[in-house]
mmCIF file with all atom_site columns, C-alpha atoms in Angstrom:
data_model
loop_
_atom_site.group_PDB
_atom_site.id
_atom_site.type_symbol
_atom_site.label_atom_id
_atom_site.label_alt_id
_atom_site.label_comp_id
_atom_site.label_asym_id
_atom_site.label_entity_id
_atom_site.label_seq_id
_atom_site.pdbx_PDB_ins_code
_atom_site.Cartn_x
_atom_site.Cartn_y
_atom_site.Cartn_z
_atom_site.occupancy
_atom_site.B_iso_or_equiv
_atom_site.pdbx_formal_charge
_atom_site.auth_seq_id
_atom_site.auth_comp_id
_atom_site.auth_asym_id
_atom_site.auth_atom_id
_atom_site.pdbx_PDB_model_num
ATOM 1   C CA . MET A 1 1   ? 26.572  20.238  -25.625 1.00 47.00 ? 1   MET A CA 1
ATOM 2   C CA . ALA A 1 2   ? 23.805  18.421  -27.547 1.00 53.00 ? 2   ALA A CA 1
ATOM 3   C CA . ARG A 1 3   ? 25.531  15.069  -26.936 1.00 57.00 ? 3   ARG A CA 1
ATOM 4   C CA . THR A 1 4   ? 25.824  15.866  -23.186 1.00 54.00 ? 4   THR A CA 1
ATOM 5   C CA . ASP A 1 5   ? 22.067  16.672  -22.970 1.00 82.00 ? 5   ASP A CA 1
ATOM 6   C CA . ASP A 1 6   ? 21.335  13.463  -24.930 1.00 83.00 ? 6   ASP A CA 1
ATOM 7   C CA . THR A 1 7   ? 23.490  11.514  -22.663 1.00 89.00 ? 7   THR A CA 1
ATOM 8   C CA . ALA A 1 8   ? 21.777  12.979  -19.539 1.00 88.00 ? 8   ALA A CA 1
ATOM 9   C CA . ARG A 1 9   ? 18.429  12.344  -20.925 1.00 87.00 ? 9   ARG A CA 1
ATOM 10  C CA . ARG A 1 10  ? 19.179  8.671   -21.706 1.00 89.00 ? 10  ARG A CA 1
ATOM 11  C CA . SER A 1 11  ? 20.378  8.250   -18.052 1.00 92.00 ? 11  SER A CA 1
ATOM 12  C CA . LEU A 1 12  ? 17.205  9.731   -16.761 1.00 92.00 ? 12  LEU A CA 1
ATOM 13  C CA . LEU A 1 13  ? 15.125  7.486   -18.907 1.00 91.00 ? 13  LEU A CA 1
ATOM 14  C CA . ARG A 1 14  ? 17.094  4.514   -17.571 1.00 92.00 ? 14  ARG A CA 1
ATOM 15  C CA . ARG A 1 15  ? 16.515  5.781   -13.994 1.00 94.00 ? 15  ARG A CA 1
ATOM 16  C CA . GLY A 1 16  ? 12.750  6.117   -14.774 1.00 93.00 ? 16  GLY A CA 1
ATOM 17  C CA . LEU A 1 17  ? 12.477  2.660   -16.205 1.00 93.00 ? 17  LEU A CA 1
ATOM 18  C CA . ALA A 1 18  ? 14.394  1.308   -13.043 1.00 95.00 ? 18  ALA A CA 1
ATOM 19  C CA . LEU A 1 19  ? 11.852  2.829   -10.876 1.00 95.00 ? 19  LEU A CA 1
ATOM 20  C CA . GLU A 1 20  ? 8.936   1.472   -12.875 1.00 93.00 ? 20  GLU A CA 1
ATOM 21  C CA . TYR A 1 21  ? 10.479  -1.994  -12.927 1.00 95.00 ? 21  TYR A CA 1
ATOM 22  C CA . ALA A 1 22  ? 11.032  -1.768  -9.143  1.00 96.00 ? 22  ALA A CA 1
ATOM 23  C CA . THR A 1 23  ? 7.357   -0.834  -8.764  1.00 95.00 ? 23  THR A CA 1
ATOM 24  C CA . LEU A 1 24  ? 6.295   -3.713  -10.960 1.00 95.00 ? 24  LEU A CA 1
ATOM 25  C CA . GLY A 1 25  ? 8.358   -6.234  -9.042  1.00 96.00 ? 25  GLY A CA 1
ATOM 26  C CA . TRP A 1 26  ? 7.144   -5.028  -5.606  1.00 96.00 ? 26  TRP A CA 1
ATOM 27  C CA . ASN A 1 27  ? 3.465   -5.193  -6.656  1.00 95.00 ? 27  ASN A CA 1
ATOM 28  C CA . VAL A 1 28  ? 3.804   -8.574  -8.194  1.00 95.00 ? 28  VAL A CA 1
ATOM 29  C CA . ALA A 1 29  ? 5.204   -9.857  -5.077  1.00 96.00 ? 29  ALA A CA 1
ATOM 30  C CA . GLY A 1 30  ? 2.566   -8.007  -3.038  1.00 95.00 ? 30  GLY A CA 1
ATOM 31  C CA . ILE A 1 31  ? -0.271  -9.840  -4.738  1.00 94.00 ? 31  ILE A CA 1
ATOM 32  C CA . ALA A 1 32  ? 1.040   -13.120 -3.476  1.00 94.00 ? 32  ALA A CA 1
ATOM 33  C CA . VAL A 1 33  ? 1.689   -11.822 0.083   1.00 96.00 ? 33  VAL A CA 1
ATOM 34  C CA . LEU A 1 34  ? -1.578  -10.020 0.382   1.00 93.00 ? 34  LEU A CA 1
ATOM 35  C CA . ALA A 1 35  ? -3.593  -13.063 -0.927  1.00 93.00 ? 35  ALA A CA 1
ATOM 36  C CA . VAL A 1 36  ? -2.072  -15.180 1.845   1.00 95.00 ? 36  VAL A CA 1
ATOM 37  C CA . ALA A 1 37  ? -2.525  -12.604 4.571   1.00 93.00 ? 37  ALA A CA 1
ATOM 38  C CA . ALA A 1 38  ? -6.142  -11.728 3.358   1.00 88.00 ? 38  ALA A CA 1
ATOM 39  C CA . VAL A 1 39  ? -7.136  -15.404 3.584   1.00 90.00 ? 39  VAL A CA 1
ATOM 40  C CA . ALA A 1 40  ? -5.621  -15.951 6.893   1.00 91.00 ? 40  ALA A CA 1
ATOM 41  C CA . ALA A 1 41  ? -7.171  -12.921 8.439   1.00 87.00 ? 41  ALA A CA 1
ATOM 42  C CA . ARG A 1 42  ? -10.425 -13.165 6.379   1.00 81.00 ? 42  ARG A CA 1
ATOM 43  C CA . SER A 1 43  ? -9.696  -9.347  5.642   1.00 84.00 ? 43  SER A CA 1
ATOM 44  C CA . VAL A 1 44  ? -11.547 -7.568  2.916   1.00 78.00 ? 44  VAL A CA 1
ATOM 45  C CA . ALA A 1 45  ? -9.196  -4.626  3.205   1.00 80.00 ? 45  ALA A CA 1
ATOM 46  C CA . LEU A 1 46  ? -6.155  -6.634  2.596   1.00 86.00 ? 46  LEU A CA 1
ATOM 47  C CA . ALA A 1 47  ? -7.942  -8.526  -0.446  1.00 82.00 ? 47  ALA A CA 1
ATOM 48  C CA . GLY A 1 48  ? -8.930  -5.074  -1.794  1.00 80.00 ? 48  GLY A CA 1
ATOM 49  C CA . PHE A 1 49  ? -5.386  -3.734  -1.401  1.00 85.00 ? 49  PHE A CA 1
ATOM 50  C CA . GLY A 1 50  ? -4.214  -6.708  -3.518  1.00 86.00 ? 50  GLY A CA 1
ATOM 51  C CA . LEU A 1 51  ? -6.569  -5.587  -6.230  1.00 81.00 ? 51  LEU A CA 1
ATOM 52  C CA . ASP A 1 52  ? -5.125  -2.108  -5.991  1.00 81.00 ? 52  ASP A CA 1
ATOM 53  C CA . SER A 1 53  ? -1.807  -3.700  -6.667  1.00 87.00 ? 53  SER A CA 1
ATOM 54  C CA . LEU A 1 54  ? -3.053  -4.783  -10.010 1.00 83.00 ? 54  LEU A CA 1
ATOM 55  C CA . ILE A 1 55  ? -3.937  -1.198  -10.947 1.00 80.00 ? 55  ILE A CA 1
ATOM 56  C CA . GLU A 1 56  ? -0.531  -0.172  -9.990  1.00 84.00 ? 56  GLU A CA 1
ATOM 57  C CA . ILE A 1 57  ? 1.050   -2.895  -12.168 1.00 88.00 ? 57  ILE A CA 1
ATOM 58  C CA . GLY A 1 58  ? -1.082  -1.706  -15.153 1.00 84.00 ? 58  GLY A CA 1
ATOM 59  C CA . ALA A 1 59  ? -0.034  1.897   -14.605 1.00 82.00 ? 59  ALA A CA 1
ATOM 60  C CA . SER A 1 60  ? 3.658   0.940   -14.389 1.00 87.00 ? 60  SER A CA 1
ATOM 61  C CA . ALA A 1 61  ? 3.343   -1.197  -17.572 1.00 87.00 ? 61  ALA A CA 1
ATOM 62  C CA . VAL A 1 62  ? 1.827   1.786   -19.385 1.00 84.00 ? 62  VAL A CA 1
ATOM 63  C CA . VAL A 1 63  ? 4.798   3.988   -18.386 1.00 85.00 ? 63  VAL A CA 1
ATOM 64  C CA . VAL A 1 64  ? 7.274   1.394   -19.483 1.00 87.00 ? 64  VAL A CA 1
ATOM 65  C CA . TRP A 1 65  ? 5.572   1.373   -22.835 1.00 84.00 ? 65  TRP A CA 1
ATOM 66  C CA . GLU A 1 66  ? 5.439   5.052   -23.070 1.00 81.00 ? 66  GLU A CA 1
ATOM 67  C CA . LEU A 1 67  ? 9.100   5.649   -22.121 1.00 82.00 ? 67  LEU A CA 1
ATOM 68  C CA . SER A 1 68  ? 10.130  2.969   -24.742 1.00 80.00 ? 68  SER A CA 1
ATOM 69  C CA . GLY A 1 69  ? 8.939   5.178   -27.666 1.00 72.00 ? 69  GLY A CA 1
ATOM 70  C CA . THR A 1 70  ? 8.191   8.679   -28.658 1.00 64.00 ? 70  THR A CA 1
ATOM 71  C CA . GLY A 1 71  ? 5.380   10.860  -30.063 1.00 70.00 ? 71  GLY A CA 1
ATOM 72  C CA . GLU A 1 72  ? 2.476   12.931  -28.794 1.00 76.00 ? 72  GLU A CA 1
ATOM 73  C CA . GLU A 1 73  ? -0.102  10.465  -29.713 1.00 80.00 ? 73  GLU A CA 1
ATOM 74  C CA . ARG A 1 74  ? 1.556   7.658   -27.635 1.00 76.00 ? 74  ARG A CA 1
ATOM 75  C CA . ARG A 1 75  ? 1.795   10.104  -24.706 1.00 76.00 ? 75  ARG A CA 1
ATOM 76  C CA . ARG A 1 76  ? -1.894  11.108  -24.987 1.00 80.00 ? 76  ARG A CA 1
ATOM 77  C CA . ARG A 1 77  ? -2.880  7.477   -24.979 1.00 82.00 ? 77  ARG A CA 1
ATOM 78  C CA . ALA A 1 78  ? -0.560  6.549   -22.035 1.00 81.00 ? 78  ALA A CA 1
ATOM 79  C CA . LEU A 1 79  ? -2.114  9.433   -19.981 1.00 80.00 ? 79  LEU A CA 1
ATOM 80  C CA . LYS A 1 80  ? -5.529  8.246   -20.720 1.00 85.00 ? 80  LYS A CA 1
ATOM 81  C CA . LEU A 1 81  ? -4.803  4.822   -19.547 1.00 84.00 ? 81  LEU A CA 1
ATOM 82  C CA . ILE A 1 82  ? -3.370  6.090   -16.338 1.00 83.00 ? 82  ILE A CA 1
ATOM 83  C CA . GLY A 1 83  ? -6.428  8.348   -15.864 1.00 85.00 ? 83  GLY A CA 1
ATOM 84  C CA . GLY A 1 84  ? -8.439  5.178   -16.336 1.00 87.00 ? 84  GLY A CA 1
ATOM 85  C CA . GLY A 1 85  ? -6.423  3.560   -13.623 1.00 82.00 ? 85  GLY A CA 1
ATOM 86  C CA . PHE A 1 86  ? -7.283  6.438   -11.136 1.00 82.00 ? 86  PHE A CA 1
ATOM 87  C CA . ALA A 1 87  ? -10.884 6.162   -12.038 1.00 89.00 ? 87  ALA A CA 1
ATOM 88  C CA . LEU A 1 88  ? -10.871 2.427   -11.329 1.00 86.00 ? 88  LEU A CA 1
ATOM 89  C CA . LEU A 1 89  ? -8.972  2.914   -8.071  1.00 81.00 ? 89  LEU A CA 1
ATOM 90  C CA . ALA A 1 90  ? -11.585 5.514   -6.873  1.00 86.00 ? 90  ALA A CA 1
ATOM 91  C CA . ALA A 1 91  ? -14.425 3.082   -7.720  1.00 89.00 ? 91  ALA A CA 1
ATOM 92  C CA . TYR A 1 92  ? -12.779 0.241   -5.988  1.00 84.00 ? 92  TYR A CA 1
ATOM 93  C CA . LEU A 1 93  ? -12.206 2.275   -2.829  1.00 83.00 ? 93  LEU A CA 1
ATOM 94  C CA . LEU A 1 94  ? -15.659 3.652   -2.848  1.00 90.00 ? 94  LEU A CA 1
ATOM 95  C CA . VAL A 1 95  ? -17.325 0.349   -3.222  1.00 89.00 ? 95  VAL A CA 1
ATOM 96  C CA . GLN A 1 96  ? -15.101 -1.559  -0.919  1.00 83.00 ? 96  GLN A CA 1
ATOM 97  C CA . SER A 1 97  ? -15.249 1.033   1.955   1.00 83.00 ? 97  SER A CA 1
ATOM 98  C CA . THR A 1 98  ? -18.991 1.253   1.698   1.00 90.00 ? 98  THR A CA 1
ATOM 99  C CA . TRP A 1 99  ? -19.378 -2.476  1.607   1.00 86.00 ? 99  TRP A CA 1
ATOM 100 C CA . VAL A 1 100 ? -17.179 -3.142  4.694   1.00 82.00 ? 100 VAL A CA 1
ATOM 101 C CA . LEU A 1 101 ? -18.844 -0.380  6.700   1.00 86.00 ? 101 LEU A CA 1
ATOM 102 C CA . ALA A 1 102 ? -22.355 -1.545  5.729   1.00 87.00 ? 102 ALA A CA 1
ATOM 103 C CA . ALA A 1 103 ? -21.623 -5.166  6.443   1.00 83.00 ? 103 ALA A CA 1
ATOM 104 C CA . GLY A 1 104 ? -19.800 -4.465  9.707   1.00 80.00 ? 104 GLY A CA 1
ATOM 105 C CA . PHE A 1 105 ? -17.314 -7.052  8.548   1.00 76.00 ? 105 PHE A CA 1
ATOM 106 C CA . ARG A 1 106 ? -14.574 -7.571  11.265  1.00 79.00 ? 106 ARG A CA 1
ATOM 107 C CA . PRO A 1 107 ? -11.419 -9.249  10.126  1.00 81.00 ? 107 PRO A CA 1
ATOM 108 C CA . HIS A 1 108 ? -9.022  -11.073 12.430  1.00 85.00 ? 108 HIS A CA 1
ATOM 109 C CA . PRO A 1 109 ? -5.643  -9.455  13.346  1.00 89.00 ? 109 PRO A CA 1
ATOM 110 C CA . SER A 1 110 ? -3.061  -9.762  10.696  1.00 92.00 ? 110 SER A CA 1
ATOM 111 C CA . PRO A 1 111 ? 0.707   -9.493  11.740  1.00 94.00 ? 111 PRO A CA 1
ATOM 112 C CA . LEU A 1 112 ? 1.768   -10.360 8.186   1.00 96.00 ? 112 LEU A CA 1
ATOM 113 C CA . GLY A 1 113 ? -0.604  -7.698  6.759   1.00 94.00 ? 113 GLY A CA 1
ATOM 114 C CA . ILE A 1 114 ? 0.650   -5.120  9.122   1.00 96.00 ? 114 ILE A CA 1
ATOM 115 C CA . ALA A 1 115 ? 4.339   -5.925  8.435   1.00 97.00 ? 115 ALA A CA 1
ATOM 116 C CA . TRP A 1 116 ? 3.583   -5.872  4.598   1.00 97.00 ? 116 TRP A CA 1
ATOM 117 C CA . THR A 1 117 ? 1.575   -2.666  4.442   1.00 96.00 ? 117 THR A CA 1
ATOM 118 C CA . ALA A 1 118 ? 4.113   -0.795  6.666   1.00 97.00 ? 118 ALA A CA 1
ATOM 119 C CA . VAL A 1 119 ? 7.075   -1.662  4.385   1.00 98.00 ? 119 VAL A CA 1
ATOM 120 C CA . THR A 1 120 ? 4.898   -1.138  1.222   1.00 97.00 ? 120 THR A CA 1
ATOM 121 C CA . ALA A 1 121 ? 3.901   2.341   2.351   1.00 96.00 ? 121 ALA A CA 1
ATOM 122 C CA . ALA A 1 122 ? 7.526   3.343   2.801   1.00 97.00 ? 122 ALA A CA 1
ATOM 123 C CA . VAL A 1 123 ? 8.596   1.780   -0.482  1.00 97.00 ? 123 VAL A CA 1
ATOM 124 C CA . MET A 1 124 ? 5.787   3.322   -2.526  1.00 96.00 ? 124 MET A CA 1
ATOM 125 C CA . LEU A 1 125 ? 6.274   6.846   -1.079  1.00 96.00 ? 125 LEU A CA 1
ATOM 126 C CA . ALA A 1 126 ? 9.955   6.576   -1.851  1.00 97.00 ? 126 ALA A CA 1
ATOM 127 C CA . LEU A 1 127 ? 9.277   5.344   -5.475  1.00 97.00 ? 127 LEU A CA 1
ATOM 128 C CA . ALA A 1 128 ? 6.735   8.128   -5.863  1.00 96.00 ? 128 ALA A CA 1
ATOM 129 C CA . ALA A 1 129 ? 9.314   10.835  -4.961  1.00 96.00 ? 129 ALA A CA 1
ATOM 130 C CA . GLY A 1 130 ? 11.738  9.306   -7.393  1.00 96.00 ? 130 GLY A CA 1
ATOM 131 C CA . LYS A 1 131 ? 9.170   9.404   -10.306 1.00 95.00 ? 131 LYS A CA 1
ATOM 132 C CA . ALA A 1 132 ? 8.221   12.836  -9.516  1.00 95.00 ? 132 ALA A CA 1
ATOM 133 C CA . ARG A 1 133 ? 11.760  13.984  -9.611  1.00 95.00 ? 133 ARG A CA 1
ATOM 134 C CA . ILE A 1 134 ? 12.734  12.051  -12.814 1.00 95.00 ? 134 ILE A CA 1
ATOM 135 C CA . GLY A 1 135 ? 9.494   12.860  -14.443 1.00 93.00 ? 135 GLY A CA 1
ATOM 136 C CA . GLY A 1 136 ? 10.120  16.590  -13.856 1.00 93.00 ? 136 GLY A CA 1
ATOM 137 C CA . ALA A 1 137 ? 13.676  16.363  -15.117 1.00 93.00 ? 137 ALA A CA 1
ATOM 138 C CA . LEU A 1 138 ? 12.495  14.671  -18.245 1.00 91.00 ? 138 LEU A CA 1
ATOM 139 C CA . ASP A 1 139 ? 9.385   16.982  -18.532 1.00 90.00 ? 139 ASP A CA 1
ATOM 140 C CA . ASN A 1 140 ? 7.418   13.766  -18.945 1.00 89.00 ? 140 ASN A CA 1
ATOM 141 C CA . PRO A 1 141 ? 3.795   14.042  -17.777 1.00 88.00 ? 141 PRO A CA 1
ATOM 142 C CA . VAL A 1 142 ? 3.196   10.338  -17.995 1.00 86.00 ? 142 VAL A CA 1
ATOM 143 C CA . LEU A 1 143 ? 5.886   9.417   -15.593 1.00 90.00 ? 143 LEU A CA 1
ATOM 144 C CA . ARG A 1 144 ? 4.796   12.417  -13.197 1.00 90.00 ? 144 ARG A CA 1
ATOM 145 C CA . THR A 1 145 ? 1.122   11.204  -13.396 1.00 86.00 ? 145 THR A CA 1
ATOM 146 C CA . GLU A 1 146 ? 2.098   7.531   -12.813 1.00 87.00 ? 146 GLU A CA 1
ATOM 147 C CA . GLY A 1 147 ? 4.066   8.792   -9.812  1.00 91.00 ? 147 GLY A CA 1
ATOM 148 C CA . ARG A 1 148 ? 0.949   10.033  -8.352  1.00 88.00 ? 148 ARG A CA 1
ATOM 149 C CA . VAL A 1 149 ? -0.676  6.575   -8.796  1.00 84.00 ? 149 VAL A CA 1
ATOM 150 C CA . THR A 1 150 ? 2.317   5.231   -6.854  1.00 92.00 ? 150 THR A CA 1
ATOM 151 C CA . LEU A 1 151 ? 1.670   7.996   -4.227  1.00 91.00 ? 151 LEU A CA 1
ATOM 152 C CA . VAL A 1 152 ? -2.012  6.970   -3.823  1.00 86.00 ? 152 VAL A CA 1
ATOM 153 C CA . ASP A 1 153 ? -0.769  3.364   -3.537  1.00 89.00 ? 153 ASP A CA 1
ATOM 154 C CA . GLY A 1 154 ? 1.589   4.433   -0.654  1.00 93.00 ? 154 GLY A CA 1
ATOM 155 C CA . LEU A 1 155 ? -1.207  6.377   1.041   1.00 90.00 ? 155 LEU A CA 1
ATOM 156 C CA . LEU A 1 156 ? -3.618  3.466   0.686   1.00 87.00 ? 156 LEU A CA 1
ATOM 157 C CA . ALA A 1 157 ? -1.077  1.196   2.266   1.00 92.00 ? 157 ALA A CA 1
ATOM 158 C CA . ALA A 1 158 ? -0.783  3.568   5.130   1.00 92.00 ? 158 ALA A CA 1
ATOM 159 C CA . ALA A 1 159 ? -4.600  3.706   5.531   1.00 87.00 ? 159 ALA A CA 1
ATOM 160 C CA . VAL A 1 160 ? -4.798  -0.022  5.405   1.00 88.00 ? 160 VAL A CA 1
ATOM 161 C CA . LEU A 1 161 ? -2.012  -0.255  7.966   1.00 92.00 ? 161 LEU A CA 1
ATOM 162 C CA . ALA A 1 162 ? -3.725  2.175   10.257  1.00 90.00 ? 162 ALA A CA 1
ATOM 163 C CA . GLY A 1 163 ? -6.918  0.159   9.977   1.00 86.00 ? 163 GLY A CA 1
ATOM 164 C CA . LEU A 1 164 ? -5.228  -3.232  10.612  1.00 89.00 ? 164 LEU A CA 1
ATOM 165 C CA . VAL A 1 165 ? -3.404  -1.742  13.608  1.00 93.00 ? 165 VAL A CA 1
ATOM 166 C CA . LEU A 1 166 ? -6.421  -0.089  15.235  1.00 91.00 ? 166 LEU A CA 1
ATOM 167 C CA . ASN A 1 167 ? -8.427  -3.157  14.603  1.00 86.00 ? 167 ASN A CA 1
ATOM 168 C CA . SER A 1 168 ? -5.710  -5.312  16.142  1.00 90.00 ? 168 SER A CA 1
ATOM 169 C CA . LEU A 1 169 ? -5.146  -3.033  19.151  1.00 93.00 ? 169 LEU A CA 1
ATOM 170 C CA . ALA A 1 170 ? -8.408  -1.271  19.795  1.00 91.00 ? 170 ALA A CA 1
ATOM 171 C CA . GLY A 1 171 ? -11.084 -3.220  17.885  1.00 88.00 ? 171 GLY A CA 1
ATOM 172 C CA . TRP A 1 172 ? -11.809 -0.283  15.607  1.00 87.00 ? 172 TRP A CA 1
ATOM 173 C CA . TRP A 1 173 ? -12.702 -2.430  12.625  1.00 84.00 ? 173 TRP A CA 1
ATOM 174 C CA . TRP A 1 174 ? -14.374 0.589   10.849  1.00 85.00 ? 174 TRP A CA 1
ATOM 175 C CA . ALA A 1 175 ? -11.007 2.640   10.749  1.00 82.00 ? 175 ALA A CA 1
ATOM 176 C CA . ASP A 1 176 ? -9.744  1.041   7.596   1.00 76.00 ? 176 ASP A CA 1
ATOM 177 C CA . PRO A 1 177 ? -12.852 1.834   5.361   1.00 80.00 ? 177 PRO A CA 1
ATOM 178 C CA . ALA A 1 178 ? -13.203 5.267   6.790   1.00 80.00 ? 178 ALA A CA 1
ATOM 179 C CA . ALA A 1 179 ? -9.755  6.207   5.748   1.00 77.00 ? 179 ALA A CA 1
ATOM 180 C CA . GLY A 1 180 ? -10.584 4.820   2.198   1.00 78.00 ? 180 GLY A CA 1
ATOM 181 C CA . TYR A 1 181 ? -13.103 7.572   1.667   1.00 82.00 ? 181 TYR A CA 1
ATOM 182 C CA . VAL A 1 182 ? -10.295 10.206  1.927   1.00 76.00 ? 182 VAL A CA 1
ATOM 183 C CA . LEU A 1 183 ? -8.394  8.501   -0.812  1.00 78.00 ? 183 LEU A CA 1
ATOM 184 C CA . VAL A 1 184 ? -11.586 8.298   -2.906  1.00 84.00 ? 184 VAL A CA 1
ATOM 185 C CA . ALA A 1 185 ? -11.515 12.085  -3.206  1.00 82.00 ? 185 ALA A CA 1
ATOM 186 C CA . TYR A 1 186 ? -7.899  12.234  -4.121  1.00 79.00 ? 186 TYR A CA 1
ATOM 187 C CA . ALA A 1 187 ? -8.208  9.509   -6.816  1.00 81.00 ? 187 ALA A CA 1
ATOM 188 C CA . VAL A 1 188 ? -11.392 11.162  -8.389  1.00 88.00 ? 188 VAL A CA 1
ATOM 189 C CA . ARG A 1 189 ? -9.514  14.429  -8.558  1.00 83.00 ? 189 ARG A CA 1
ATOM 190 C CA . GLU A 1 190 ? -6.546  12.987  -10.255 1.00 80.00 ? 190 GLU A CA 1
ATOM 191 C CA . ALA A 1 191 ? -8.595  11.012  -12.659 1.00 85.00 ? 191 ALA A CA 1
ATOM 192 C CA . GLY A 1 192 ? -10.435 14.125  -13.630 1.00 87.00 ? 192 GLY A CA 1
ATOM 193 C CA . GLU A 1 193 ? -7.263  16.146  -14.049 1.00 82.00 ? 193 GLU A CA 1
ATOM 194 C CA . VAL A 1 194 ? -5.726  13.536  -16.290 1.00 80.00 ? 194 VAL A CA 1
ATOM 195 C CA . LEU A 1 195 ? -8.887  12.572  -18.475 1.00 83.00 ? 195 LEU A CA 1
ATOM 196 C CA . LEU A 1 196 ? -10.391 15.982  -18.593 1.00 84.00 ? 196 LEU A CA 1
ATOM 197 C CA . GLY A 1 197 ? -7.340  18.343  -18.429 1.00 72.00 ? 197 GLY A CA 1
ATOM 198 C CA . GLY A 1 198 ? -5.449  16.811  -21.434 1.00 54.00 ? 198 GLY A CA 1
ATOM 199 C CA . PRO A 1 199 ? -1.626  16.031  -21.624 1.00 48.00 ? 199 PRO A CA 1
#
């Protein structure tokens, strides 16, 4: 029985690591795609979303590190790093959304940005669901917490997508930064839970 449990746990760990490697790969590719799209459209939102991908890369790297070892101290340190990622994400969203609204910056339409953020939203939401499921099965708070980072990334992709589409079709340039404020509240709450609530 113990051997069966151990085998099942190793299988879950492999699946958790596979989800993290998929997240890493997608976000590394995303930085390149978003850089091209942001420059072509002169879009602050797309450039900012590329910076968000860096936070997701860091969070995924933390989980890969945590899943490769054991120990409560390692787990606590990993959670603090992910909580820091949430705090950075909240700060980035707040500053960027405020700056775009204050400046009245109007980007050009971006078909590449629309296509990439649409696919990214779907991919990140699917990865977040998988991490929540595997993290729950492993009873691993680090994987579950990083899954919430991935969820925020998917929601942010959807918000950027909505802003790009509304800007392209209706000229509503302010839709993207307005949606960013909703995600600020979520990211602040998650950062507070992780950093103040303990493992």
